[in-house]
PDB file of C-alpha atoms in Angstrom:
ATOM      1  CA  MET A   1      47.411  23.528 -15.777  1.00  0.00           C
ATOM      2  CA  PRO A   2      44.987  22.754 -12.905  1.00  0.00           C
ATOM      3  CA  THR A   3      43.999  19.118 -12.555  1.00  0.00           C
ATOM      4  CA  ILE A   4      41.395  17.273 -10.531  1.00  0.00           C
ATOM      5  CA  ALA A   5      43.621  14.194 -10.292  1.00  0.00           C
ATOM      6  CA  PRO A   6      44.426  14.648  -6.546  1.00  0.00           C
ATOM      7  CA  GLN A   7      40.724  14.876  -5.679  1.00  0.00           C
ATOM      8  CA  LEU A   8      39.969  11.880  -7.897  1.00  0.00           C
ATOM      9  CA  ALA A   9      42.691   9.846  -6.207  1.00  0.00           C
ATOM     10  CA  GLU A  10      41.404  10.830  -2.766  1.00  0.00           C
ATOM     11  CA  LEU A  11      37.833   9.855  -3.642  1.00  0.00           C
ATOM     12  CA  ALA A  12      38.917   6.568  -5.219  1.00  0.00           C
ATOM     13  CA  GLY A  13      41.003   5.730  -2.171  1.00  0.00           C
ATOM     14  CA  LEU A  14      38.075   6.417   0.117  1.00  0.00           C
ATOM     15  CA  ILE A  15      35.767   4.073  -1.806  1.00  0.00           C
ATOM     16  CA  ALA A  16      38.489   1.436  -2.280  1.00  0.00           C
ATOM     17  CA  ASP A  17      38.322   0.218   1.315  1.00  0.00           C
ATOM     18  CA  PRO A  18      36.314  -3.061   1.254  1.00  0.00           C
ATOM     19  CA  GLY A  19      34.266  -2.131   4.311  1.00  0.00           C
ATOM     20  CA  ARG A  20      33.288   1.263   2.925  1.00  0.00           C
ATOM     21  CA  ALA A  21      32.599  -0.278  -0.486  1.00  0.00           C
ATOM     22  CA  ARG A  22      30.171  -2.746   1.120  1.00  0.00           C
ATOM     23  CA  ILE A  23      28.450   0.063   3.001  1.00  0.00           C
ATOM     24  CA  LEU A  24      28.028   2.165  -0.133  1.00  0.00           C
ATOM     25  CA  SER A  25      26.795  -0.820  -2.151  1.00  0.00           C
ATOM     26  CA  ARG A  26      24.209  -1.650   0.500  1.00  0.00           C
ATOM     27  CA  LEU A  27      22.864   1.893   0.479  1.00  0.00           C
ATOM     28  CA  MET A  28      22.390   1.774  -3.288  1.00  0.00           C
ATOM     29  CA  ASP A  29      18.820   0.557  -2.692  1.00  0.00           C
ATOM     30  CA  GLY A  30      17.910   4.045  -1.458  1.00  0.00           C
ATOM     31  CA  ARG A  31      16.971   2.961   2.058  1.00  0.00           C
ATOM     32  CA  ALA A  32      18.495   4.466   5.177  1.00  0.00           C
ATOM     33  CA  GLN A  33      20.333   2.165   7.604  1.00  0.00           C
ATOM     34  CA  THR A  34      21.650   2.481  11.146  1.00  0.00           C
ATOM     35  CA  ALA A  35      25.337   2.256  11.950  1.00  0.00           C
ATOM     36  CA  SER A  36      24.854  -1.095  13.671  1.00  0.00           C
ATOM     37  CA  GLU A  37      23.089  -2.543  10.612  1.00  0.00           C
ATOM     38  CA  LEU A  38      25.850  -1.315   8.339  1.00  0.00           C
ATOM     39  CA  ALA A  39      28.548  -2.615  10.698  1.00  0.00           C
ATOM     40  CA  LEU A  40      27.021  -6.095  10.521  1.00  0.00           C
ATOM     41  CA  LEU A  41      26.838  -5.927   6.739  1.00  0.00           C
ATOM     42  CA  ALA A  42      30.401  -4.676   6.366  1.00  0.00           C
ATOM     43  CA  GLY A  43      31.726  -7.294   8.799  1.00  0.00           C
ATOM     44  CA  VAL A  44      33.407  -4.737  11.047  1.00  0.00           C
ATOM     45  CA  THR A  45      33.063  -3.644  14.655  1.00  0.00           C
ATOM     46  CA  PRO A  46      30.635  -0.821  15.513  1.00  0.00           C
ATOM     47  CA  GLN A  47      33.613   1.426  16.279  1.00  0.00           C
ATOM     48  CA  THR A  48      35.174   0.763  12.873  1.00  0.00           C
ATOM     49  CA  ALA A  49      31.831   1.294  11.153  1.00  0.00           C
ATOM     50  CA  SER A  50      31.422   4.647  12.896  1.00  0.00           C
ATOM     51  CA  TRP A  51      34.854   5.681  11.631  1.00  0.00           C
ATOM     52  CA  HIS A  52      33.986   4.606   8.080  1.00  0.00           C
ATOM     53  CA  LEU A  53      30.641   6.407   8.214  1.00  0.00           C
ATOM     54  CA  SER A  54      32.221   9.570   9.579  1.00  0.00           C
ATOM     55  CA  ARG A  55      34.660   9.686   6.662  1.00  0.00           C
ATOM     56  CA  LEU A  56      31.900   9.072   4.110  1.00  0.00           C
ATOM     57  CA  VAL A  57      29.745  11.813   5.637  1.00  0.00           C
ATOM     58  CA  GLN A  58      32.661  14.259   5.703  1.00  0.00           C
ATOM     59  CA  ARG A  59      33.268  13.599   1.992  1.00  0.00           C
ATOM     60  CA  ALA A  60      29.524  14.188   1.303  1.00  0.00           C
ATOM     61  CA  LEU A  61      29.003  10.663   0.011  1.00  0.00           C
ATOM     62  CA  LEU A  62      26.531   9.937   2.818  1.00  0.00           C
ATOM     63  CA  LYS A  63      24.153  12.039   4.859  1.00  0.00           C
ATOM     64  CA  VAL A  64      22.724  11.437   8.318  1.00  0.00           C
ATOM     65  CA  GLU A  65      19.047  11.529   9.252  1.00  0.00           C
ATOM     66  CA  ARG A  66      17.817  11.633  12.846  1.00  0.00           C
ATOM     67  CA  ARG A  67      14.677   9.693  13.731  1.00  0.00           C
ATOM     68  CA  GLY A  68      14.157  10.049  17.430  1.00  0.00           C
ATOM     69  CA  PRO A  69      17.223   8.651  19.177  1.00  0.00           C
ATOM     70  CA  ARG A  70      18.412   6.860  16.042  1.00  0.00           C
ATOM     71  CA  ARG A  71      20.857   8.093  13.435  1.00  0.00           C
ATOM     72  CA  LEU A  72      20.350   6.659   9.964  1.00  0.00           C
ATOM     73  CA  TYR A  73      22.646   6.889   6.972  1.00  0.00           C
ATOM     74  CA  ARG A  74      21.819   7.082   3.267  1.00  0.00           C
ATOM     75  CA  LEU A  75      23.525   8.175   0.066  1.00  0.00           C
ATOM     76  CA  ALA A  76      23.864  11.932   0.036  1.00  0.00           C
ATOM     77  CA  THR A  77      22.591  12.608  -3.490  1.00  0.00           C
ATOM     78  CA  PRO A  78      21.487  10.841  -6.677  1.00  0.00           C
ATOM     79  CA  LEU A  79      24.850  11.885  -8.145  1.00  0.00           C
ATOM     80  CA  VAL A  80      26.619   9.588  -5.676  1.00  0.00           C
ATOM     81  CA  ALA A  81      24.387   6.700  -6.763  1.00  0.00           C
ATOM     82  CA  GLN A  82      25.118   7.519 -10.417  1.00  0.00           C
ATOM     83  CA  MET A  83      28.856   7.399  -9.731  1.00  0.00           C
ATOM     84  CA  LEU A  84      28.604   4.047  -7.925  1.00  0.00           C
ATOM     85  CA  GLU A  85      26.449   2.504 -10.658  1.00  0.00           C
ATOM     86  CA  GLY A  86      29.039   3.579 -13.222  1.00  0.00           C
ATOM     87  CA  MET A  87      31.815   1.987 -11.182  1.00  0.00           C
ATOM     88  CA  MET A  88      29.786  -1.227 -10.931  1.00  0.00           C
ATOM     89  CA  THR A  89      29.380  -1.246 -14.708  1.00  0.00           C
ATOM     90  CA  VAL A  90      33.159  -1.099 -15.100  1.00  0.00           C
ATOM     91  CA  ALA A  91      33.717  -3.642 -12.304  1.00  0.00           C
ATOM     92  CA  VAL A  92      31.601  -6.391 -13.878  1.00  0.00           C
ATOM     93  CA  THR A  93      33.740  -6.298 -17.032  1.00  0.00           C
ATOM     94  CA  GLY A  94      36.642  -7.658 -14.994  1.00  0.00           C
ATOM     95  CA  PRO A  95      37.727 -11.294 -14.504  1.00  0.00           C
ATOM     96  CA  GLN A  96      34.964 -13.850 -14.026  1.00  0.00           C
ATOM     97  CA  ALA A  97      36.282 -14.709 -10.568  1.00  0.00           C
ATOM     98  CA  SER A  98      35.547 -11.176  -9.352  1.00  0.00           C
ATOM     99  CA  ARG A  99      31.874 -11.228 -10.378  1.00  0.00           C
ATOM    100  CA  PRO A 100      28.919 -12.009  -8.067  1.00  0.00           C
ATOM    101  CA  SER A 101      27.626 -15.553  -7.654  1.00  0.00           C
ATOM    102  CA  ALA A 102      25.077 -16.873 -10.142  1.00  0.00           C
ATOM    103  CA  ARG A 103      22.297 -16.871  -7.523  1.00  0.00           C
ATOM    104  CA  ILE A 104      22.778 -13.184  -6.795  1.00  0.00           C
ATOM    105  CA  ASP A 105      23.258 -12.461 -10.486  1.00  0.00           C
ATOM    106  CA  ASP A 106      19.858 -13.945 -11.332  1.00  0.00           C
ATOM    107  CA  GLN A 107      17.967 -11.859  -8.781  1.00  0.00           C
ATOM    108  CA  MET A 108      19.879  -8.662  -9.410  1.00  0.00           C
ATOM    109  CA  ARG A 109      19.728  -9.022 -13.163  1.00  0.00           C
ATOM    110  CA  ARG A 110      15.980  -9.653 -13.163  1.00  0.00           C
ATOM    111  CA  ALA A 111      14.842  -6.619 -11.175  1.00  0.00           C
ATOM    112  CA  ARG A 112      16.445  -4.276  -8.684  1.00  0.00           C
ATOM    113  CA  THR A 113      16.516  -0.676  -7.585  1.00  0.00           C
ATOM    114  CA  CYS A 114      19.316   1.644  -8.585  1.00  0.00           C
ATOM    115  CA  TYR A 115      19.067   4.144  -5.728  1.00  0.00           C
ATOM    116  CA  ASP A 116      15.451   5.263  -6.301  1.00  0.00           C
ATOM    117  CA  HIS A 117      14.627   3.965  -9.797  1.00  0.00           C
ATOM    118  CA  LEU A 118      14.173   0.597 -11.509  1.00  0.00           C
ATOM    119  CA  ALA A 119      17.106  -1.321 -12.939  1.00  0.00           C
ATOM    120  CA  GLY A 120      17.993  -4.735 -14.296  1.00  0.00           C
ATOM    121  CA  GLU A 121      15.875  -6.457 -16.931  1.00  0.00           C
ATOM    122  CA  LEU A 122      12.764  -4.776 -15.535  1.00  0.00           C
ATOM    123  CA  GLY A 123      14.191  -1.256 -15.613  1.00  0.00           C
ATOM    124  CA  VAL A 124      15.541  -1.651 -19.143  1.00  0.00           C
ATOM    125  CA  ALA A 125      12.296  -3.242 -20.385  1.00  0.00           C
ATOM    126  CA  VAL A 126      10.158  -0.404 -18.993  1.00  0.00           C
ATOM    127  CA  THR A 127      12.527   2.176 -20.488  1.00  0.00           C
ATOM    128  CA  ASP A 128      12.500   0.454 -23.885  1.00  0.00           C
ATOM    129  CA  ALA A 129       8.696   0.287 -23.845  1.00  0.00           C
ATOM    130  CA  LEU A 130       8.391   4.008 -23.075  1.00  0.00           C
ATOM    131  CA  ARG A 131      10.724   4.797 -25.963  1.00  0.00           C
ATOM    132  CA  GLU A 132       8.976   2.471 -28.404  1.00  0.00           C
ATOM    133  CA  ARG A 133       5.601   4.050 -27.640  1.00  0.00           C
ATOM    134  CA  GLY A 134       6.968   7.530 -28.229  1.00  0.00           C
ATOM    135  CA  TYR A 135       6.653   8.512 -24.572  1.00  0.00           C
ATOM    136  CA  LEU A 136      10.351   8.988 -23.929  1.00  0.00           C
ATOM    137  CA  VAL A 137      13.373  10.245 -25.856  1.00  0.00           C
ATOM    138  CA  LEU A 138      16.825   9.312 -24.540  1.00  0.00           C
ATOM    139  CA  ASP A 139      20.327   9.897 -25.821  1.00  0.00           C
ATOM    140  CA  GLN A 140      23.639   9.166 -24.131  1.00  0.00           C
ATOM    141  CA  ASP A 141      23.500  12.162 -21.827  1.00  0.00           C
ATOM    142  CA  ALA A 142      19.926  13.343 -21.381  1.00  0.00           C
ATOM    143  CA  GLY A 143      16.278  12.490 -21.790  1.00  0.00           C
ATOM    144  CA  GLU A 144      12.864  14.026 -22.266  1.00  0.00           C
ATOM    145  CA  LEU A 145       9.268  12.942 -21.801  1.00  0.00           C
ATOM    146  CA  THR A 146       7.097  13.739 -24.787  1.00  0.00           C
ATOM    147  CA  ALA A 147       3.635  15.259 -24.436  1.00  0.00           C
ATOM    148  CA  ALA A 148       2.204  11.776 -24.907  1.00  0.00           C
ATOM    149  CA  GLY A 149       4.552  10.460 -22.225  1.00  0.00           C
ATOM    150  CA  LEU A 150       3.507  13.113 -19.731  1.00  0.00           C
ATOM    151  CA  ALA A 151      -0.124  12.317 -20.471  1.00  0.00           C
ATOM    152  CA  PHE A 152       0.461   8.574 -20.051  1.00  0.00           C
ATOM    153  CA  LEU A 153       2.186   8.958 -16.701  1.00  0.00           C
ATOM    154  CA  GLY A 154      -0.448  11.478 -15.690  1.00  0.00           C
ATOM    155  CA  SER A 155      -3.110   8.850 -16.324  1.00  0.00           C
ATOM    156  CA  LEU A 156      -1.323   6.699 -13.731  1.00  0.00           C
ATOM    157  CA  GLY A 157      -1.425   9.523 -11.203  1.00  0.00           C
ATOM    158  CA  LEU A 158       2.092  10.838 -11.799  1.00  0.00           C
ATOM    159  CA  ASP A 159       2.059  14.591 -12.343  1.00  0.00           C
ATOM    160  CA  LEU A 160       5.466  15.426 -13.751  1.00  0.00           C
ATOM    161  CA  ARG A 161       4.454  18.676 -15.410  1.00  0.00           C
ATOM    162  CA  SER A 162       5.001  20.639 -12.195  1.00  0.00           C
ATOM    163  CA  PRO A 163       8.449  22.207 -11.811  1.00  0.00           C
ATOM    164  CA  ALA A 164      10.804  20.367  -9.482  1.00  0.00           C
ATOM    165  CA  ARG A 165      11.592  21.855  -6.100  1.00  0.00           C
ATOM    166  CA  ARG A 166      15.111  20.499  -6.366  1.00  0.00           C
ATOM    167  CA  ARG A 167      17.560  20.766  -9.221  1.00  0.00           C
ATOM    168  CA  ARG A 168      17.223  17.224 -10.467  1.00  0.00           C
ATOM    169  CA  ALA A 169      16.778  16.165 -14.064  1.00  0.00           C
ATOM    170  CA  LEU A 170      13.324  14.957 -15.032  1.00  0.00           C
ATOM    171  CA  CYS A 171      14.768  12.213 -17.241  1.00  0.00           C
ATOM    172  CA  ARG A 172      18.279  10.867 -17.403  1.00  0.00           C
ATOM    173  CA  PRO A 173      19.753   7.685 -18.870  1.00  0.00           C
ATOM    174  CA  CYS A 174      21.619   5.488 -16.408  1.00  0.00           C
ATOM    175  CA  LEU A 175      23.775   2.735 -17.886  1.00  0.00           C
ATOM    176  CA  ASP A 176      22.661  -0.571 -16.384  1.00  0.00           C
ATOM    177  CA  TRP A 177      25.676  -2.575 -15.193  1.00  0.00           C
ATOM    178  CA  SER A 178      24.073  -5.980 -15.777  1.00  0.00           C
ATOM    179  CA  GLU A 179      22.261  -5.272 -19.056  1.00  0.00           C
ATOM    180  CA  ARG A 180      24.765  -2.798 -20.549  1.00  0.00           C
ATOM    181  CA  LEU A 181      21.782  -0.775 -21.752  1.00  0.00           C
ATOM    182  CA  PRO A 182      20.229   2.412 -20.362  1.00  0.00           C
ATOM    183  CA  HIS A 183      17.416   2.466 -17.851  1.00  0.00           C
ATOM    184  CA  LEU A 184      15.459   5.563 -16.851  1.00  0.00           C
ATOM    185  CA  ALA A 185      16.713   7.656 -13.935  1.00  0.00           C
ATOM    186  CA  GLY A 186      15.820  11.146 -12.743  1.00  0.00           C
ATOM    187  CA  ARG A 187      12.510  12.259 -11.266  1.00  0.00           C
ATOM    188  CA  ALA A 188      10.528  10.314 -13.850  1.00  0.00           C
ATOM    189  CA  GLY A 189      12.353   7.066 -13.098  1.00  0.00           C
ATOM    190  CA  ALA A 190      11.965   7.596  -9.356  1.00  0.00           C
ATOM    191  CA  SER A 191       8.238   8.324  -9.727  1.00  0.00           C
ATOM    192  CA  ILE A 192       7.644   5.116 -11.679  1.00  0.00           C
ATOM    193  CA  ALA A 193       9.504   3.092  -9.041  1.00  0.00           C
ATOM    194  CA  ASP A 194       7.515   4.754  -6.236  1.00  0.00           C
ATOM    195  CA  LEU A 195       4.286   3.928  -8.048  1.00  0.00           C
ATOM    196  CA  ALA A 196       5.360   0.308  -8.482  1.00  0.00           C
ATOM    197  CA  PHE A 197       6.002  -0.047  -4.752  1.00  0.00           C
ATOM    198  CA  GLN A 198       2.755   1.718  -3.808  1.00  0.00           C
ATOM    199  CA  ARG A 199       0.669  -0.535  -6.055  1.00  0.00           C
ATOM    200  CA  ASP A 200       2.499  -3.677  -4.946  1.00  0.00           C
ATOM    201  CA  TRP A 201       3.865  -4.339  -8.422  1.00  0.00           C
ATOM    202  CA  ILE A 202       7.254  -4.919  -6.848  1.00  0.00           C
ATOM    203  CA  ARG A 203       8.353  -5.831  -3.331  1.00  0.00           C
ATOM    204  CA  ARG A 204      11.672  -5.366  -1.623  1.00  0.00           C
ATOM    205  CA  ARG A 205      13.539  -8.455  -0.539  1.00  0.00           C
ATOM    206  CA  PRO A 206      14.815  -8.631   3.038  1.00  0.00           C
ATOM    207  CA  GLN A 207      18.382  -8.015   1.934  1.00  0.00           C
ATOM    208  CA  GLY A 208      19.999  -6.309  -1.026  1.00  0.00           C
ATOM    209  CA  ARG A 209      18.704  -4.277  -3.933  1.00  0.00           C
ATOM    210  CA  SER A 210      16.878  -6.975  -5.867  1.00  0.00           C
ATOM    211  CA  VAL A 211      13.083  -6.750  -5.881  1.00  0.00           C
ATOM    212  CA  GLU A 212      10.363  -9.304  -6.496  1.00  0.00           C
ATOM    213  CA  ILE A 213       7.914  -8.649  -9.340  1.00  0.00           C
ATOM    214  CA  THR A 214       4.443  -9.663  -8.169  1.00  0.00           C
ATOM    215  CA  ALA A 215       1.812 -11.263 -10.398  1.00  0.00           C
ATOM    216  CA  ALA A 216      -0.038  -7.938 -10.440  1.00  0.00           C
ATOM    217  CA  GLY A 217       3.192  -6.192 -11.352  1.00  0.00           C
ATOM    218  CA  LEU A 218       3.949  -8.566 -14.188  1.00  0.00           C
ATOM    219  CA  ALA A 219       0.508  -7.859 -15.650  1.00  0.00           C
ATOM    220  CA  ALA A 220       0.832  -4.100 -15.131  1.00  0.00           C
ATOM    221  CA  PHE A 221       4.276  -3.793 -16.687  1.00  0.00           C
ATOM    222  CA  LYS A 222       3.190  -5.853 -19.686  1.00  0.00           C
ATOM    223  CA  ASN A 223      -0.297  -4.413 -20.214  1.00  0.00           C
ATOM    224  CA  LEU A 224       0.090  -0.794 -19.082  1.00  0.00           C
ATOM    225  CA  PHE A 225       3.658  -0.132 -20.185  1.00  0.00           C
ATOM    226  CA  GLY A 226       4.018  -2.724 -22.930  1.00  0.00           C
ATOM    227  CA  ALA A 227       7.242  -3.979 -21.361  1.00  0.00           C
ATOM    228  CA  ARG A 228       8.636  -7.266 -22.614  1.00  0.00           C
ATOM    229  CA  ILE A 229       9.596  -9.002 -19.370  1.00  0.00           C
TER     230      ILE A 229
END
């Protein structure tokens, strides 16, 4: 009987290298990075980083973008981010010694991006609020915006009634590794995160995936969405 075990073992082995794991984790914030930036983060030489990046691109875990003379790397698809988030969820159930420091835990748990959507306490709170107001229906595998939900997001300038140009789910639950509860992914989740950045409700930190919730953002998430944060 055919099995995917060899491919699974090959993929797991590719991600298992600490340098490549650090590169993939860094790119989980959805931003593109140069090879030199990723080499510094991974703690390897530029030559070693180039080798790592080449392998990740060949396996379609990363893609390359050219901006003038620069080559930038980012996760290839949302599916790659979904896989990594799932692995992180399993990883944090391990021994206490293997978990991040408390300082990083606090920032990451409070608010972060999971590829292109909101995660952490903020992401879960927004998702819960949308569900409680009858704007969103989620189960373990899929999700749907109700008519009221489409109208609500439309009032914020997010037109999600138009068909997607790419084959990406409108709504999808993503299990949050720190909260162990689902947050909203898919085009709807990405649109809400984009809006939050555009309106300065959240700001990226210089390093990592954690984001700062501004005073305006705190008010907006509480008053507009009804999120308990």
